[in-house]
Amino acid sequence: MESTLTAESVTELSTENYLSGLESIVKEKYNSATFTHSPFPREDWKHLTTKGIMLSMIPEEFGGRNSHQELCDLIEIISTYNLPLGMYTMIITALFIRNITKYGSDDLKKEVLPQFSKEPLIGGFALTEPNCGSNLAKMTTTFEKKGNRYLIKGEKHWQAFSSTADWWLIAAKSTTNEKEFGYFVIQRHEGWQNVEEYNALGLKSIDYGRNEINALVPDYRRLNVTADQLLGAADMLCASRLTMPAMASGFIARIHKEVQEKTKTRKMGNGTLKDVGYVQYKLKQIAANGAITKALFLFLKNKVDLRTDLMDHFFEAQCMKVLATDKMLESALNYQQLCGGEGYRYHSPSNNAAFAVLDSRVYTIFDGTNDLLSQQITEFCMKKSNGGNIVEFLSAFEKTKEGMEHIYFDISSLNNNTTQERKVINGQIISRIFGLHCLEEAKSITQHSTPENVRNGILFLISDIQKSIVETEILITQLT
């Protein structure tokens, strides 16, 4: 079947056959245990394209499958075997195709989507710039209307696929109104130039760099997104942040399986490494992190739809990104620790621990650092709460109230947000309360996590919260 399958025939497959077909290919050919850690070959992307890897976000009328839940499952499955490839797929589908589908003009959709349904194309999203960091309002890339076209000029960097993307979605600021932002789609040959390649420490399948833009594009290539402030960018970024649990759930499932095998086979005296008490504790922590991220994933899959407006999901997008990526990195570090010296080797024949750490650690940094997003979580709750009483708000909020039932200790420090550093720590706490809420909701779906792992997930999140509360005492201690 694999040899004759085409993008057209993929649309006729059942969800089960569609996902299992792609899983078998990724498991066999692109498993990160054996596949090269280098830029993903275009020929291999062509192979996956013919199996329909980009179809879940494309509407049926343009040759797609149009399924939010399928995309969630697909990203989780791919990330189980190859985390960088999971990120690769997410960027093209959730950050590029999703926004063309949702905000593009009819002419733009007709131009772009049929191509992506059949051809091994790559689409990127250009937002970040060298001189504005996380303060996107300071971007200097501009757009100017020229008759029935737009002139887009500026500089971007740290874009995935800087050297390889065929199409780009670019954010720019009006030359006449610094509070007006526009989002435009260009082809690479129309004025995108990679002027410097960045050698990133992880996610080697994806190329990064610094890029210059000087493009004149037809006006139908401007997305129909609000131009006010950066609300359009916020919606687009929610899509990628919401998918983090899909990648985290698959990634942690993989390393948990690998580290169990590693500790069972490594001899220690008359037994194995797995017989050591603290090793068992670390294994429980990784398994609990798997239960936490799976609960977040189920919330994403069943209570969110990436095809809709996502600003209503701003709170959970920030919480999911913070919590899921924190747990990814924590699990990878535990994996590396349990592998000992072998876990520090790039190409150890017995485990993936080195690359697990290198690939996962950037997740807490890109797409908004977790510290920044934690602050935004707190500010969201401050705005929504009654007179700044965040504890009271969280107890009634539909996305945290079940999590609050696990809090049996004083968390009144959440109501003190007089400084930026307090907002950051409090946001970390709130993300864990959201995680508790998701675990509570997922309890009834026992086939996804064992009761023990769910219970331990709850205990580890409570421990995280208590640790953060203790840390707030440091904020009021004067150093001498």
Short mmCIF file of C-alpha atoms in Angstrom, two decimals:
data_model
loop_
_atom_site.label_atom_id
_atom_site.label_comp_id
_atom_site.label_asym_id
_atom_site.label_seq_id
_atom_site.Cartn_x
_atom_site.Cartn_y
_atom_site.Cartn_z
CA MET A 1 0.00 0.00 0.00
CA GLU A 2 2.80 2.41 0.87
CA SER A 3 4.31 2.27 -2.60
CA THR A 4 1.07 3.27 -4.36
CA LEU A 5 -0.38 5.69 -1.82
CA THR A 6 -0.79 9.28 -3.04
CA ALA A 7 -1.90 12.50 -1.36
CA GLU A 8 -5.24 12.19 -3.15
CA SER A 9 -5.93 8.66 -1.90
CA VAL A 10 -4.88 9.58 1.66
CA THR A 11 -7.98 11.74 2.01
CA GLU A 12 -10.09 8.60 1.66
CA LEU A 13 -8.42 6.73 4.54
CA SER A 14 -10.06 6.29 7.92
CA THR A 15 -8.46 8.20 10.80
CA GLU A 16 -7.05 4.96 12.18
CA ASN A 17 -5.44 3.92 8.91
CA TYR A 18 -4.19 7.43 8.18
CA LEU A 19 -2.44 7.76 11.53
CA SER A 20 -1.16 4.19 11.72
CA GLY A 21 0.27 4.47 8.21
CA LEU A 22 2.26 7.59 9.08
CA GLU A 23 3.32 6.12 12.42
CA SER A 24 4.76 3.02 10.80
CA ILE A 25 6.79 5.15 8.37
CA VAL A 26 8.15 7.50 11.05
CA LYS A 27 8.93 4.62 13.40
CA GLU A 28 10.78 2.66 10.73
CA LYS A 29 12.57 5.38 8.76
CA TYR A 30 12.83 8.47 10.96
CA ASN A 31 13.28 7.18 14.49
CA SER A 32 15.70 9.57 16.20
CA ALA A 33 17.56 6.60 17.70
CA THR A 34 18.97 5.90 14.24
CA PHE A 35 18.04 8.80 11.95
CA THR A 36 20.63 11.50 11.35
CA HIS A 37 20.59 14.64 13.51
CA SER A 38 20.96 17.11 10.64
CA PRO A 39 18.68 19.22 8.42
CA PHE A 40 15.77 17.07 7.36
CA PRO A 41 16.25 16.05 3.72
CA ARG A 42 13.73 17.45 1.26
CA GLU A 43 13.43 14.04 -0.37
CA ASP A 44 12.25 12.60 2.94
CA TRP A 45 9.76 15.42 3.37
CA LYS A 46 8.49 14.55 -0.10
CA HIS A 47 8.06 10.95 1.02
CA LEU A 48 6.01 12.03 4.05
CA THR A 49 4.01 14.51 1.98
CA THR A 50 2.77 11.74 -0.28
CA LYS A 51 1.49 10.00 2.86
CA GLY A 52 -0.52 13.09 3.80
CA ILE A 53 1.49 14.52 6.67
CA MET A 54 0.23 18.09 5.99
CA LEU A 55 -3.41 17.31 5.24
CA SER A 56 -5.03 17.63 8.68
CA MET A 57 -5.10 21.45 8.61
CA ILE A 58 -6.12 21.74 4.95
CA PRO A 59 -9.87 21.92 4.13
CA GLU A 60 -11.39 19.15 2.03
CA GLU A 61 -12.05 21.44 -0.94
CA PHE A 62 -8.30 21.98 -1.29
CA GLY A 63 -7.39 18.31 -0.99
CA GLY A 64 -7.07 18.05 2.80
CA ARG A 65 -8.55 16.10 5.68
CA ASN A 66 -9.52 19.10 7.85
CA SER A 67 -9.27 17.57 11.32
CA HIS A 68 -8.06 19.23 14.51
CA GLN A 69 -8.01 15.96 16.43
CA GLU A 70 -6.05 14.16 13.74
CA LEU A 71 -3.41 16.86 13.76
CA CYS A 72 -3.10 16.61 17.56
CA ASP A 73 -2.68 12.84 17.35
CA LEU A 74 -0.26 13.13 14.45
CA ILE A 75 2.07 15.57 16.22
CA GLU A 76 2.06 13.40 19.35
CA ILE A 77 2.82 10.25 17.33
CA ILE A 78 5.65 11.84 15.35
CA SER A 79 7.19 13.34 18.50
CA THR A 80 7.22 9.89 20.11
CA TYR A 81 9.81 8.78 17.58
CA ASN A 82 11.42 12.04 16.49
CA LEU A 83 10.83 15.25 18.47
CA PRO A 84 12.48 17.60 15.92
CA LEU A 85 10.27 16.15 13.19
CA GLY A 86 7.25 16.76 15.41
CA MET A 87 8.25 20.42 15.66
CA TYR A 88 8.95 20.50 11.91
CA THR A 89 5.43 19.26 11.19
CA MET A 90 3.79 21.58 13.73
CA ILE A 91 5.35 24.73 12.29
CA ILE A 92 4.21 24.01 8.74
CA THR A 93 0.69 22.90 9.71
CA ALA A 94 -0.28 24.91 12.81
CA LEU A 95 1.72 28.09 12.16
CA PHE A 96 1.63 28.38 8.37
CA ILE A 97 -1.19 26.34 6.84
CA ARG A 98 -3.58 27.06 9.71
CA ASN A 99 -3.28 30.81 9.27
CA ILE A 100 -3.63 30.69 5.48
CA THR A 101 -6.74 28.57 5.91
CA LYS A 102 -8.27 30.78 8.58
CA TYR A 103 -7.25 34.28 7.52
CA GLY A 104 -6.33 34.06 3.85
CA SER A 105 -8.37 35.55 1.00
CA ASP A 106 -10.04 33.16 -1.43
CA ASP A 107 -7.36 33.95 -4.00
CA LEU A 108 -4.59 33.20 -1.52
CA LYS A 109 -6.14 29.93 -0.42
CA LYS A 110 -6.56 28.82 -4.04
CA GLU A 111 -2.95 29.74 -4.74
CA VAL A 112 -1.32 28.09 -1.73
CA LEU A 113 -3.39 25.26 -0.23
CA PRO A 114 -3.67 22.94 -3.26
CA GLN A 115 0.11 23.11 -3.60
CA PHE A 116 0.67 22.16 0.04
CA SER A 117 -1.78 19.28 -0.23
CA LYS A 118 0.28 17.63 -2.97
CA GLU A 119 3.82 18.98 -3.02
CA PRO A 120 6.69 18.71 -0.48
CA LEU A 121 6.61 22.42 0.35
CA ILE A 122 7.76 24.16 3.51
CA GLY A 123 6.05 27.19 5.02
CA GLY A 124 7.58 29.38 7.73
CA PHE A 125 6.40 32.09 10.12
CA ALA A 126 8.58 35.22 10.45
CA LEU A 127 7.95 37.24 13.59
CA THR A 128 11.11 37.59 15.69
CA GLU A 129 13.76 40.21 14.86
CA PRO A 130 17.38 40.73 15.95
CA ASN A 131 16.76 44.00 17.77
CA CYS A 132 13.37 43.59 19.43
CA GLY A 133 13.55 40.27 21.28
CA SER A 134 10.27 39.45 23.00
CA ASN A 135 9.07 43.04 22.68
CA LEU A 136 7.43 42.51 19.30
CA ALA A 137 5.92 46.00 19.30
CA LYS A 138 9.44 47.25 18.59
CA MET A 139 9.79 45.33 15.34
CA THR A 140 11.26 47.35 12.49
CA THR A 141 10.07 45.31 9.51
CA THR A 142 7.56 47.53 7.72
CA PHE A 143 4.87 47.41 5.08
CA GLU A 144 3.72 50.16 2.74
CA LYS A 145 0.84 50.16 0.27
CA LYS A 146 1.95 50.67 -3.33
CA GLY A 147 -1.15 50.70 -5.52
CA ASN A 148 -2.54 47.16 -5.43
CA ARG A 149 0.62 45.78 -3.86
CA TYR A 150 2.47 45.93 -0.55
CA LEU A 151 6.16 46.63 -0.14
CA ILE A 152 7.60 44.68 2.81
CA LYS A 153 11.10 45.50 4.02
CA GLY A 154 13.04 44.50 7.10
CA GLU A 155 15.01 41.85 8.91
CA LYS A 156 14.01 38.72 10.84
CA HIS A 157 15.92 36.01 12.65
CA TRP A 158 15.57 32.65 14.42
CA GLN A 159 12.95 31.60 11.90
CA ALA A 160 12.63 27.86 11.48
CA PHE A 161 13.47 26.96 7.85
CA SER A 162 15.37 30.22 7.29
CA SER A 163 17.32 28.66 4.42
CA THR A 164 14.74 26.22 3.11
CA ALA A 165 11.13 27.48 3.37
CA ASP A 166 9.35 27.96 0.03
CA TRP A 167 6.67 30.28 1.47
CA TRP A 168 6.68 32.75 4.34
CA LEU A 169 4.08 34.34 6.58
CA ILE A 170 5.61 37.67 7.69
CA ALA A 171 4.53 40.13 10.37
CA ALA A 172 5.28 43.80 9.69
CA LYS A 173 4.43 47.27 10.97
CA SER A 174 2.85 50.08 8.96
CA THR A 175 5.20 52.85 7.86
CA THR A 176 2.49 55.40 8.73
CA ASN A 177 1.05 53.99 11.97
CA GLU A 178 3.33 52.19 14.40
CA LYS A 179 0.31 50.58 16.11
CA GLU A 180 -0.92 48.95 12.90
CA PHE A 181 0.43 45.50 12.14
CA GLY A 182 -0.06 43.43 9.02
CA TYR A 183 0.57 39.81 8.09
CA PHE A 184 1.63 38.92 4.57
CA VAL A 185 2.42 35.78 2.59
CA ILE A 186 5.34 35.75 0.17
CA GLN A 187 7.25 33.20 -1.83
CA ARG A 188 10.92 32.89 -1.09
CA HIS A 189 12.04 34.07 -4.53
CA GLU A 190 9.95 37.26 -4.18
CA GLY A 191 12.34 38.84 -1.73
CA TRP A 192 13.42 36.61 1.15
CA GLN A 193 17.16 36.19 1.60
CA ASN A 194 19.00 34.22 4.24
CA VAL A 195 22.13 36.21 5.05
CA GLU A 196 23.45 34.25 8.03
CA GLU A 197 23.01 30.65 9.16
CA TYR A 198 22.70 29.91 12.88
CA ASN A 199 24.15 26.70 14.27
CA ALA A 200 21.59 25.77 16.92
CA LEU A 201 22.55 23.30 19.65
CA GLY A 202 19.43 21.15 19.25
CA LEU A 203 16.55 20.43 16.86
CA LYS A 204 19.10 19.79 14.13
CA SER A 205 16.40 18.82 11.64
CA ILE A 206 15.40 22.49 11.40
CA ASP A 207 17.62 25.24 9.98
CA TYR A 208 17.72 28.73 11.52
CA GLY A 209 19.32 32.04 10.61
CA ARG A 210 19.13 35.78 10.02
CA ASN A 211 17.12 36.94 7.05
CA GLU A 212 16.51 40.09 5.03
CA ILE A 213 13.20 40.89 3.34
CA ASN A 214 12.54 43.19 0.41
CA ALA A 215 9.38 42.02 -1.29
CA LEU A 216 6.55 43.50 -3.32
CA VAL A 217 3.45 41.30 -3.11
CA PRO A 218 -0.15 41.57 -4.39
CA ASP A 219 -2.68 42.89 -1.90
CA TYR A 220 -4.63 39.61 -1.77
CA ARG A 221 -1.62 38.14 0.03
CA ARG A 222 -2.39 40.21 3.15
CA LEU A 223 -4.16 38.11 5.78
CA ASN A 224 -7.52 39.24 7.09
CA VAL A 225 -6.25 39.63 10.65
CA THR A 226 -6.90 42.49 13.04
CA ALA A 227 -4.28 45.21 12.57
CA ASP A 228 -4.74 46.54 16.11
CA GLN A 229 -1.65 46.16 18.26
CA LEU A 230 -0.41 42.54 18.11
CA LEU A 231 -3.64 40.65 18.67
CA GLY A 232 -3.22 38.81 15.37
CA ALA A 233 0.24 37.58 16.35
CA ALA A 234 -1.10 36.52 19.76
CA ASP A 235 -3.74 34.35 18.11
CA MET A 236 -1.17 32.78 15.79
CA LEU A 237 1.25 32.07 18.62
CA CYS A 238 -1.54 30.46 20.65
CA ALA A 239 -1.72 27.77 17.98
CA SER A 240 1.90 26.72 18.43
CA ARG A 241 1.80 27.02 22.22
CA LEU A 242 -1.31 24.88 22.43
CA THR A 243 0.41 22.09 20.49
CA MET A 244 3.26 21.82 23.01
CA PRO A 245 1.50 19.09 25.05
CA ALA A 246 1.20 16.96 21.91
CA MET A 247 4.97 17.08 21.43
CA ALA A 248 5.68 16.74 25.15
CA SER A 249 3.37 13.75 25.62
CA GLY A 250 4.94 11.82 22.77
CA PHE A 251 8.49 12.81 23.71
CA ILE A 252 8.16 11.82 27.38
CA ALA A 253 6.47 8.53 26.48
CA ARG A 254 9.50 7.68 24.36
CA ILE A 255 12.18 8.57 26.87
CA HIS A 256 10.26 6.84 29.68
CA LYS A 257 10.30 3.62 27.65
CA GLU A 258 13.98 4.03 26.81
CA VAL A 259 15.11 4.83 30.34
CA GLN A 260 13.19 1.90 31.76
CA GLU A 261 15.03 -0.42 29.40
CA LYS A 262 18.34 1.27 30.18
CA THR A 263 17.97 0.92 33.95
CA LYS A 264 16.79 -2.70 33.66
CA THR A 265 19.83 -3.75 31.64
CA ARG A 266 22.57 -1.77 33.40
CA LYS A 267 24.22 -4.02 35.98
CA MET A 268 24.81 -2.71 39.50
CA GLY A 269 26.39 -5.21 41.89
CA ASN A 270 24.12 -8.23 42.11
CA GLY A 271 21.22 -6.37 40.56
CA THR A 272 20.47 -3.62 38.08
CA LEU A 273 20.25 0.16 38.17
CA LYS A 274 16.48 -0.09 38.41
CA ASP A 275 16.79 -1.74 41.83
CA VAL A 276 18.23 1.46 43.33
CA GLY A 277 15.64 3.33 45.38
CA TYR A 278 16.32 6.84 44.12
CA VAL A 279 16.40 5.57 40.54
CA GLN A 280 12.88 4.25 41.08
CA TYR A 281 11.90 7.70 42.32
CA LYS A 282 13.29 9.32 39.17
CA LEU A 283 11.46 6.81 37.00
CA LYS A 284 8.24 7.66 38.82
CA GLN A 285 8.88 11.33 38.18
CA ILE A 286 9.28 10.78 34.43
CA ALA A 287 6.16 8.61 34.36
CA ALA A 288 4.24 11.26 36.32
CA ASN A 289 5.38 13.92 33.87
CA GLY A 290 4.03 11.70 31.13
CA ALA A 291 0.64 11.62 32.88
CA ILE A 292 0.68 15.41 33.30
CA THR A 293 1.47 16.13 29.65
CA LYS A 294 -1.02 13.49 28.50
CA ALA A 295 -3.73 15.26 30.54
CA LEU A 296 -2.79 18.56 28.91
CA PHE A 297 -2.87 16.84 25.53
CA LEU A 298 -6.37 15.50 26.14
CA PHE A 299 -7.53 19.00 27.06
CA LEU A 300 -6.04 20.27 23.80
CA LYS A 301 -7.56 17.50 21.72
CA ASN A 302 -11.04 17.53 23.22
CA LYS A 303 -11.65 21.11 24.39
CA VAL A 304 -9.80 23.24 21.84
CA ASP A 305 -10.02 23.48 18.05
CA LEU A 306 -6.94 24.89 16.36
CA ARG A 307 -9.06 25.93 13.37
CA THR A 308 -11.04 28.49 15.41
CA ASP A 309 -10.20 31.85 16.99
CA LEU A 310 -7.78 31.01 19.78
CA MET A 311 -7.76 34.14 21.93
CA ASP A 312 -10.49 32.52 24.04
CA HIS A 313 -7.82 29.93 24.84
CA PHE A 314 -5.07 32.42 25.65
CA PHE A 315 -4.91 31.34 29.31
CA GLU A 316 -4.53 27.64 28.64
CA ALA A 317 -2.13 28.26 25.74
CA GLN A 318 0.28 30.04 28.08
CA CYS A 319 -0.19 27.46 30.84
CA MET A 320 0.26 24.52 28.48
CA LYS A 321 3.43 25.90 26.97
CA VAL A 322 4.98 26.66 30.36
CA LEU A 323 4.03 23.41 32.08
CA ALA A 324 4.50 21.00 29.18
CA THR A 325 7.94 22.31 28.23
CA ASP A 326 9.12 22.49 31.85
CA LYS A 327 8.21 18.82 32.22
CA MET A 328 9.89 17.90 28.93
CA LEU A 329 13.19 19.38 30.04
CA GLU A 330 12.91 17.97 33.56
CA SER A 331 12.29 14.48 32.15
CA ALA A 332 15.16 14.74 29.67
CA LEU A 333 17.58 15.81 32.40
CA ASN A 334 16.50 12.89 34.58
CA TYR A 335 16.97 10.56 31.60
CA GLN A 336 20.47 11.87 31.00
CA GLN A 337 21.34 11.57 34.70
CA LEU A 338 20.20 7.95 34.79
CA CYS A 339 22.30 7.14 31.73
CA GLY A 340 25.44 8.34 33.46
CA GLY A 341 28.45 9.07 31.26
CA GLU A 342 26.76 7.49 28.23
CA GLY A 343 24.06 10.15 28.47
CA TYR A 344 26.67 12.81 27.78
CA ARG A 345 27.70 11.35 24.42
CA TYR A 346 26.26 12.68 21.17
CA HIS A 347 26.20 9.31 19.45
CA SER A 348 25.99 6.78 22.23
CA PRO A 349 24.85 3.45 20.78
CA SER A 350 22.68 2.67 23.78
CA ASN A 351 20.44 5.72 24.32
CA ASN A 352 19.20 9.07 23.05
CA ALA A 353 19.75 10.99 26.28
CA ALA A 354 22.22 13.57 24.94
CA PHE A 355 19.98 14.67 22.09
CA ALA A 356 16.89 14.42 24.28
CA VAL A 357 18.35 17.20 26.43
CA LEU A 358 19.63 19.25 23.50
CA ASP A 359 16.33 19.02 21.62
CA SER A 360 14.02 19.69 24.57
CA ARG A 361 15.81 22.50 26.40
CA VAL A 362 15.07 25.12 23.75
CA TYR A 363 11.32 24.53 24.24
CA THR A 364 11.35 26.58 27.44
CA ILE A 365 12.96 29.47 25.53
CA PHE A 366 11.41 29.85 22.09
CA ASP A 367 7.87 30.94 21.29
CA GLY A 368 8.06 33.24 24.31
CA THR A 369 10.29 32.28 27.22
CA ASN A 370 8.53 30.47 30.03
CA ASP A 371 9.36 33.31 32.43
CA LEU A 372 7.66 35.82 30.15
CA LEU A 373 4.61 33.62 29.64
CA SER A 374 4.37 32.98 33.39
CA GLN A 375 4.14 36.73 33.94
CA GLN A 376 1.41 36.92 31.32
CA ILE A 377 -0.54 34.16 33.06
CA THR A 378 -0.57 36.16 36.27
CA GLU A 379 -1.53 39.37 34.48
CA PHE A 380 -4.43 37.56 32.81
CA CYS A 381 -5.70 36.40 36.20
CA MET A 382 -5.22 39.86 37.72
CA LYS A 383 -7.37 41.35 34.97
CA LYS A 384 -10.07 38.71 35.35
CA SER A 385 -10.11 38.57 39.15
CA ASN A 386 -12.18 40.58 41.56
CA GLY A 387 -9.97 43.33 42.91
CA GLY A 388 -6.83 41.27 42.40
CA ASN A 389 -8.02 38.30 44.48
CA ILE A 390 -6.52 35.63 42.27
CA VAL A 391 -7.14 32.80 44.73
CA GLU A 392 -10.84 33.53 44.68
CA PHE A 393 -10.82 33.79 40.90
CA LEU A 394 -9.02 30.46 40.40
CA SER A 395 -11.44 28.72 42.76
CA ALA A 396 -14.37 29.68 40.51
CA PHE A 397 -12.66 29.69 37.08
CA GLU A 398 -13.86 26.79 34.91
CA LYS A 399 -10.30 26.00 33.82
CA THR A 400 -8.76 25.79 37.30
CA LYS A 401 -11.49 25.12 39.87
CA GLU A 402 -11.01 21.34 39.92
CA GLY A 403 -7.29 21.85 40.34
CA MET A 404 -7.87 24.18 43.28
CA GLU A 405 -9.60 21.35 45.12
CA HIS A 406 -6.16 19.78 45.61
CA ILE A 407 -4.75 22.87 47.32
CA TYR A 408 -4.91 22.34 51.08
CA PHE A 409 -2.31 24.95 52.07
CA ASP A 410 -2.06 28.72 52.01
CA ILE A 411 -1.55 30.18 48.54
CA SER A 412 -2.53 33.74 49.40
CA SER A 413 0.85 34.84 48.01
CA LEU A 414 -0.85 34.62 44.60
CA ASN A 415 -2.67 37.82 45.50
CA ASN A 416 0.59 39.74 45.93
CA ASN A 417 1.77 40.86 42.49
CA THR A 418 3.43 44.14 43.24
CA THR A 419 6.62 43.26 41.36
CA GLN A 420 7.51 41.59 38.08
CA GLU A 421 9.36 38.76 39.79
CA ARG A 422 6.30 37.91 41.88
CA LYS A 423 4.19 37.75 38.74
CA VAL A 424 6.62 35.27 37.18
CA ILE A 425 6.66 32.93 40.17
CA ASN A 426 2.90 33.19 40.64
CA GLY A 427 2.37 32.39 36.97
CA GLN A 428 4.42 29.23 37.41
CA ILE A 429 2.14 28.26 40.30
CA ILE A 430 -1.01 28.98 38.31
CA SER A 431 0.21 26.83 35.40
CA ARG A 432 0.54 23.93 37.86
CA ILE A 433 -2.98 24.52 39.17
CA PHE A 434 -4.20 24.34 35.59
CA GLY A 435 -2.26 21.07 35.26
CA LEU A 436 -4.00 19.71 38.36
CA HIS A 437 -7.33 20.67 36.80
CA CYS A 438 -6.48 18.76 33.62
CA LEU A 439 -5.33 15.71 35.58
CA GLU A 440 -8.58 15.71 37.52
CA GLU A 441 -10.58 15.89 34.30
CA ALA A 442 -8.51 13.10 32.75
CA LYS A 443 -8.94 10.69 35.67
CA SER A 444 -11.90 9.02 34.03
CA ILE A 445 -9.91 8.24 30.88
CA THR A 446 -7.89 5.49 32.51
CA GLN A 447 -6.54 3.96 29.31
CA HIS A 448 -4.18 6.90 28.84
CA SER A 449 -2.37 6.84 32.20
CA THR A 450 -2.30 4.46 35.14
CA PRO A 451 -3.99 5.61 38.38
CA GLU A 452 -0.57 5.55 40.06
CA ASN A 453 0.97 7.87 37.46
CA VAL A 454 -1.99 10.26 37.68
CA ARG A 455 -1.73 10.26 41.48
CA ASN A 456 2.01 10.90 41.32
CA GLY A 457 1.46 13.62 38.75
CA ILE A 458 -0.84 15.38 41.19
CA LEU A 459 1.70 15.01 44.00
CA PHE A 460 4.59 16.33 41.91
CA LEU A 461 2.56 19.36 40.82
CA ILE A 462 1.62 20.09 44.42
CA SER A 463 5.31 19.81 45.30
CA ASP A 464 6.13 22.30 42.51
CA ILE A 465 3.59 24.76 43.92
CA GLN A 466 4.88 24.44 47.47
CA LYS A 467 8.46 24.94 46.30
CA SER A 468 7.49 28.10 44.42
CA ILE A 469 5.68 29.49 47.46
CA VAL A 470 8.79 28.97 49.54
CA GLU A 471 10.80 30.74 46.84
CA THR A 472 8.65 33.84 47.22
CA GLU A 473 10.24 34.30 50.62
CA ILE A 474 13.51 34.99 48.80
CA LEU A 475 11.86 37.98 47.15
CA ILE A 476 11.32 39.70 50.49
CA THR A 477 14.73 38.83 51.89
CA GLN A 478 17.24 41.64 51.60
CA LEU A 479 20.67 40.49 50.55
CA THR A 480 23.51 41.90 52.64
#
